[in-house]
Amino acid sequence: MSKDFSFNVIQFAGYTKPEPYKDQFQGWVLNGKNNSFYQYIIDMMESPTNGSINKTYTDLILGRGLAYKTTPGGSVTAARDWARLQSILTKKDLRGLVTDYQTFGACTFEVIQKNSTGLENIKHLPKNKVVPAIDRDKNLTPFYWVSKDWAKYSMTENTPEQFPAFGSSKKPTEIYYLKPYSVGMEYFESPDYVSGLQSAEAEIEISNLNINAIKNGLSAGFIINVENGDSFEPEDRKELKRKIEDRLTGSMNGGSFIISFNGSEVKFDVIPFPTNEQAHKQWESLNTTAATKIMSSHRVISPSIVGLSSSSGFSSVSDEMDMAEKQTIKRVIRPKQDAFLDALKEILAAYDIFLDLYFKPLTEEKTVEPVQM
């Protein structure tokens, strides 16, 4: 009589972008259940390539801070408005807004009025804490909901608060939501590098796998033979599989495993998979591919912009970095700066503050004085 032999191969599943989650009873829309997509974007900052690019782009957008241009005859008015802006928007809040805009592809300004007549403050409101209300009338969203933690919004300290959209009320606090148009996106934005998020996840997992494999003696995984496995009930098999999976699967545990339910003549033991001496080349190739796709999704002009060397023909790395920075600012950064400044100017204009704002570049252009003959 033949023995029944069965086994399961256990592996982690891939990530799928969640759909907006509409809570019809509460009246808000979350970016995935529990607002999970924002947390996923934050987690992907652990990717060395993705995190480095986002931080570099944030610094390039922000530069050395805001400044303003004057026009003939308007210097006094501009100086007065500039002094007002300095007290309204702090450097810390400005950096927070720019960081969110680069990381999430959107940001939220908390606009606070003074006595319902003047502008008192513009604050950074973390984008992952703000969600829109359900648009029941197919009009512009009239208000937003804010919670410290949407995964635990039922707790008292995380109770969602409702705030009107900017310009839609006379209330002292309103929210301005800077969200560039995205095709097919009704409620939420996606970062412009969204196509590279899975590659960022792969880079993180490969790094975890390599480090953990070293810590675990470079093991490639295991075959687990279970004594009297053929006598286990289906529920018992599931429970055992779940417990072992919790302990051994995922990149933090070195590799996958096979669990085999066999007859009584097979003793319970753990057999390591044979080690492939060429496996490191496979992971190295996959890691390089992941980094390339991340840079492509960010529209990186040259790897040198994030500290990676490349065969570019420049006489020095510094020359390559200077040219890469100039082209990146021209083709990628400036459109982001323009969109952000347009939003800020719109808020200020509502309170009669008119300034020709710009971001001072991080690297000043050197000018060479002509030689006098």
XYZ file of C-alpha atoms in Angstrom:
373
model
C 0.000 0.000 0.000
C 1.507 3.304 -1.075
C 2.124 5.997 1.449
C 0.436 9.356 1.137
C 3.144 12.014 0.651
C 2.307 15.702 0.658
C 4.236 18.928 1.084
C 3.731 22.671 0.925
C 6.169 25.299 -0.332
C 5.882 28.447 1.767
C 6.865 31.890 0.440
C 5.884 35.494 1.055
C 3.370 37.142 -1.274
C 3.944 40.225 -3.382
C 2.524 43.663 -2.549
C -0.515 45.032 -4.341
C -1.477 48.721 -4.134
C -4.704 48.966 -2.122
C -7.859 50.577 -3.439
C -9.321 53.644 -1.682
C -11.443 52.458 1.236
C -14.726 54.343 1.555
C -16.397 54.294 4.945
C -19.958 55.208 4.022
C -21.082 55.422 7.651
C -18.269 57.712 8.840
C -18.101 59.638 5.562
C -14.339 59.483 4.906
C -12.059 57.783 2.381
C -8.837 56.054 3.430
C -5.863 55.346 1.182
C -6.263 51.593 1.580
C -7.756 50.019 4.701
C -6.344 51.761 7.794
C -4.713 54.257 5.392
C -2.099 51.563 4.751
C -0.667 52.859 1.456
C 0.915 55.863 3.173
C 2.641 53.569 5.654
C 3.879 51.414 2.779
C 5.444 54.473 1.125
C 7.103 55.380 4.434
C 8.417 51.813 4.829
C 9.925 51.944 1.320
C 12.153 54.795 2.469
C 14.281 52.030 4.028
C 15.418 51.137 0.509
C 18.920 52.673 0.217
C 18.357 53.843 -3.356
C 14.786 55.075 -2.918
C 15.496 56.757 0.426
C 18.620 58.484 -0.907
C 16.836 59.831 -3.994
C 13.878 61.160 -2.009
C 16.174 62.918 0.471
C 18.324 64.333 -2.331
C 15.285 65.617 -4.243
C 13.826 67.146 -1.080
C 17.079 69.046 -0.503
C 17.177 70.176 -4.133
C 13.570 71.416 -4.042
C 14.074 73.265 -0.768
C 17.518 74.554 -1.698
C 18.605 77.206 0.795
C 15.064 78.275 1.530
C 12.573 80.793 0.199
C 13.419 84.208 -1.179
C 11.533 86.888 -3.118
C 12.143 89.139 -6.084
C 11.386 92.825 -6.043
C 10.007 94.974 -8.840
C 10.688 98.671 -9.418
C 8.596 100.711 -7.024
C 7.375 97.702 -5.078
C 10.304 97.050 -2.776
C 8.665 98.581 0.321
C 5.453 96.575 -0.068
C 7.390 93.404 -0.846
C 9.615 93.879 2.209
C 6.541 94.295 4.409
C 4.856 91.180 2.992
C 8.102 89.227 3.302
C 8.332 90.153 7.001
C 4.753 88.920 7.475
C 5.536 85.632 5.734
C 8.565 85.077 7.976
C 6.263 85.079 11.017
C 3.562 82.994 9.308
C 5.589 80.084 7.887
C 8.569 78.672 9.799
C 11.527 76.922 8.165
C 10.586 73.715 9.987
C 7.054 73.730 8.567
C 8.374 74.574 5.099
C 10.734 71.587 5.169
C 7.945 69.310 6.394
C 5.657 70.398 3.550
C 8.360 69.950 0.917
C 9.345 66.530 2.323
C 5.741 65.309 2.144
C 5.343 66.695 -1.356
C 8.355 64.752 -2.603
C 7.670 61.559 -0.639
C 3.898 61.231 -1.061
C 3.353 63.324 -4.186
C 1.118 65.682 -2.191
C 1.093 67.766 0.974
C -1.413 69.504 3.225
C -1.146 73.072 4.547
C -2.971 73.898 7.782
C -4.101 77.488 7.269
C -4.891 79.252 10.550
C -6.694 82.607 10.560
C -6.476 85.307 13.202
C -9.850 86.651 14.282
C -11.276 85.367 10.960
C -9.688 88.309 9.177
C -5.938 87.844 8.906
C -3.527 84.998 8.350
C -1.807 83.880 11.543
C 0.043 80.682 10.583
C 0.652 78.182 7.814
C 1.547 74.855 9.409
C 2.721 71.531 8.063
C 0.036 68.900 8.531
C 1.487 65.401 7.833
C -0.214 64.098 4.696
C -0.580 60.538 6.014
C -2.834 61.888 8.781
C -5.244 63.690 6.401
C -7.962 62.021 4.317
C -10.795 63.484 2.228
C -14.489 63.237 2.893
C -16.612 61.150 0.535
C -17.650 63.291 -2.408
C -21.367 62.516 -2.410
C -22.409 65.339 -4.741
C -19.566 64.958 -7.265
C -18.347 68.424 -6.346
C -15.068 69.554 -4.828
C -14.440 67.906 -1.461
C -15.810 70.420 1.091
C -13.803 69.153 4.069
C -11.135 66.740 5.303
C -10.665 64.411 8.261
C -7.520 64.356 10.408
C -6.428 61.595 12.800
C -3.111 60.991 14.547
C -3.313 57.286 13.653
C -5.897 55.957 11.201
C -5.066 52.347 12.060
C -6.332 53.074 15.613
C -8.791 55.913 14.993
C -11.339 54.455 17.435
C -9.050 55.277 20.357
C -9.837 58.539 22.127
C -6.459 60.166 21.418
C -6.857 59.388 17.688
C -10.454 60.537 17.258
C -10.753 62.062 13.739
C -11.448 65.791 13.502
C -13.215 67.496 10.622
C -11.748 70.595 8.925
C -13.118 72.568 5.958
C -11.238 72.856 2.685
C -9.368 76.091 2.083
C -11.604 78.946 0.985
C -14.856 77.096 1.658
C -15.734 78.528 5.078
C -15.187 81.273 7.618
C -13.780 78.916 10.236
C -10.413 79.749 11.847
C -8.640 76.612 10.541
C -8.824 75.277 6.987
C -6.821 72.744 4.997
C -5.208 73.382 1.634
C -4.516 70.093 -0.164
C -1.787 70.318 -2.805
C -2.445 67.336 -5.081
C -1.266 67.497 -8.697
C -3.611 65.914 -11.190
C -3.154 62.158 -11.630
C -4.954 60.184 -14.330
C -7.728 58.054 -12.857
C -7.101 59.226 -9.272
C -10.261 60.703 -7.735
C -9.432 60.951 -4.051
C -5.728 60.323 -3.659
C -2.427 61.002 -5.313
C 0.467 58.658 -6.024
C 4.115 59.658 -5.812
C 5.590 60.145 -9.278
C 7.956 57.233 -8.583
C 5.114 54.819 -7.749
C 6.257 52.380 -10.449
C 9.516 51.904 -8.535
C 7.991 51.002 -5.152
C 8.043 47.247 -5.768
C 11.705 47.492 -6.775
C 12.357 49.394 -3.547
C 10.693 46.566 -1.646
C 12.840 44.034 -3.505
C 15.985 45.971 -2.576
C 14.975 45.945 1.096
C 14.178 42.230 1.035
C 17.455 41.326 -0.698
C 19.375 43.317 1.912
C 17.490 41.593 4.749
C 18.038 38.197 3.135
C 21.773 38.683 2.730
C 22.318 39.971 6.262
C 20.175 37.287 7.852
C 21.743 34.512 5.760
C 25.156 35.597 7.066
C 23.854 35.568 10.647
C 22.378 32.101 10.105
C 25.434 30.466 8.580
C 24.515 31.244 4.956
C 21.624 28.755 5.058
C 19.444 28.671 1.944
C 16.412 27.210 3.737
C 15.163 23.878 5.083
C 13.111 20.741 4.430
C 11.167 19.843 7.572
C 10.074 16.208 7.838
C 7.278 15.612 10.363
C 7.014 12.217 12.054
C 3.577 10.589 11.655
C 2.641 13.507 9.418
C 0.224 11.387 7.399
C -1.937 10.936 10.478
C -2.388 14.669 11.071
C -5.839 16.142 10.596
C -6.068 18.985 8.010
C -6.552 21.566 10.772
C -3.513 20.257 12.681
C -1.393 20.571 9.525
C -2.544 24.133 8.978
C -1.787 25.067 12.579
C 1.709 23.531 12.477
C 2.414 25.141 9.133
C 1.276 28.539 10.459
C 3.502 28.321 13.551
C 6.572 27.313 11.558
C 5.823 29.938 8.926
C 5.659 32.643 11.593
C 9.123 31.669 12.796
C 10.954 30.904 9.561
C 9.544 32.706 6.522
C 10.330 36.137 5.135
C 13.640 37.726 4.244
C 14.498 38.183 7.923
C 14.684 34.402 8.299
C 17.174 33.536 5.600
C 15.073 31.569 3.126
C 11.956 29.471 2.495
C 11.352 25.897 3.586
C 9.416 22.778 2.612
C 7.293 21.020 5.228
C 6.697 17.352 4.457
C 3.986 15.245 6.156
C 5.182 11.623 5.904
C 4.539 8.189 7.370
C 5.680 6.880 10.752
C 8.920 5.417 9.420
C 10.210 8.917 8.693
C 11.646 10.646 11.751
C 11.161 14.346 12.411
C 14.236 16.181 11.186
C 15.349 19.378 9.504
C 17.454 19.125 6.345
C 19.130 22.284 5.003
C 18.813 23.025 1.299
C 22.027 22.568 -0.681
C 23.941 25.846 -0.871
C 24.356 27.327 -4.343
C 27.806 28.876 -4.454
C 26.715 31.105 -7.351
C 23.605 32.427 -5.591
C 25.334 35.683 -4.622
C 25.689 36.567 -8.315
C 21.947 36.099 -8.814
C 21.109 38.380 -5.874
C 23.707 40.926 -6.980
C 22.148 41.048 -10.438
C 18.636 41.377 -8.994
C 19.775 44.129 -6.621
C 21.362 46.063 -9.506
C 18.169 45.695 -11.555
C 16.057 46.925 -8.622
C 18.260 49.993 -8.133
C 18.123 50.791 -11.864
C 14.311 50.591 -11.902
C 14.048 52.803 -8.817
C 16.252 55.444 -10.457
C 14.241 55.197 -13.664
C 10.962 55.750 -11.781
C 12.459 58.863 -10.150
C 13.771 60.083 -13.532
C 17.318 60.209 -12.198
C 19.523 61.950 -14.767
C 22.733 60.347 -13.513
C 23.464 57.885 -10.677
C 26.089 60.349 -9.453
C 23.279 62.532 -8.073
C 22.797 59.931 -5.299
C 26.485 59.171 -4.855
C 26.873 56.316 -7.360
C 29.613 56.408 -9.959
C 28.928 55.749 -13.636
C 30.809 55.481 -16.908
C 29.876 58.877 -18.272
C 33.045 60.189 -19.881
C 33.425 63.123 -17.459
C 36.951 63.976 -16.382
C 35.980 63.808 -12.694
C 33.138 62.708 -10.437
C 32.587 66.303 -9.295
C 32.081 67.462 -12.901
C 29.552 64.688 -13.458
C 27.694 65.552 -10.234
C 27.564 69.256 -11.120
C 26.114 68.552 -14.554
C 23.694 65.958 -13.149
C 22.470 68.468 -10.550
C 21.898 71.167 -13.174
C 19.935 68.836 -15.460
C 17.969 67.342 -12.561
C 16.920 70.791 -11.358
C 15.955 71.814 -14.892
C 13.961 68.702 -15.831
C 12.688 67.257 -12.532
C 12.995 69.666 -9.612
C 11.832 72.976 -11.089
C 8.348 71.719 -12.062
C 7.902 70.512 -8.477
C 9.082 73.858 -7.122
C 6.678 75.730 -9.426
C 3.673 73.638 -8.337
C 4.525 74.087 -4.664
C 5.074 77.854 -4.977
C 1.833 78.289 -6.927
C -0.034 76.683 -4.024
C 1.721 78.830 -1.439
C 1.085 82.014 -3.456
C -2.611 81.121 -3.744
C -2.906 80.871 0.035
C -1.048 84.129 0.593
C -3.008 86.009 -2.088
C -6.249 85.249 -0.243
C -4.866 87.405 2.587
C -3.467 90.170 0.365
C 0.129 88.992 0.545
C 1.676 89.161 -2.908
C 5.258 87.982 -3.286
C 7.259 86.764 -6.274
C 8.689 83.788 -4.400
C 11.407 81.368 -5.446
C 13.668 78.770 -3.841
C 17.295 79.789 -3.539
C 19.370 77.082 -5.277
C 21.369 74.722 -3.116
C 24.476 75.344 -5.211
C 25.224 78.924 -6.151
C 26.355 79.559 -9.702
C 29.859 80.931 -9.804
C 30.309 84.063 -11.863
C 33.624 85.070 -13.297
C 34.322 88.790 -13.410
C 35.663 89.973 -16.779
C 39.308 90.909 -16.800
C 39.835 94.647 -17.167
C 42.389 95.517 -19.830
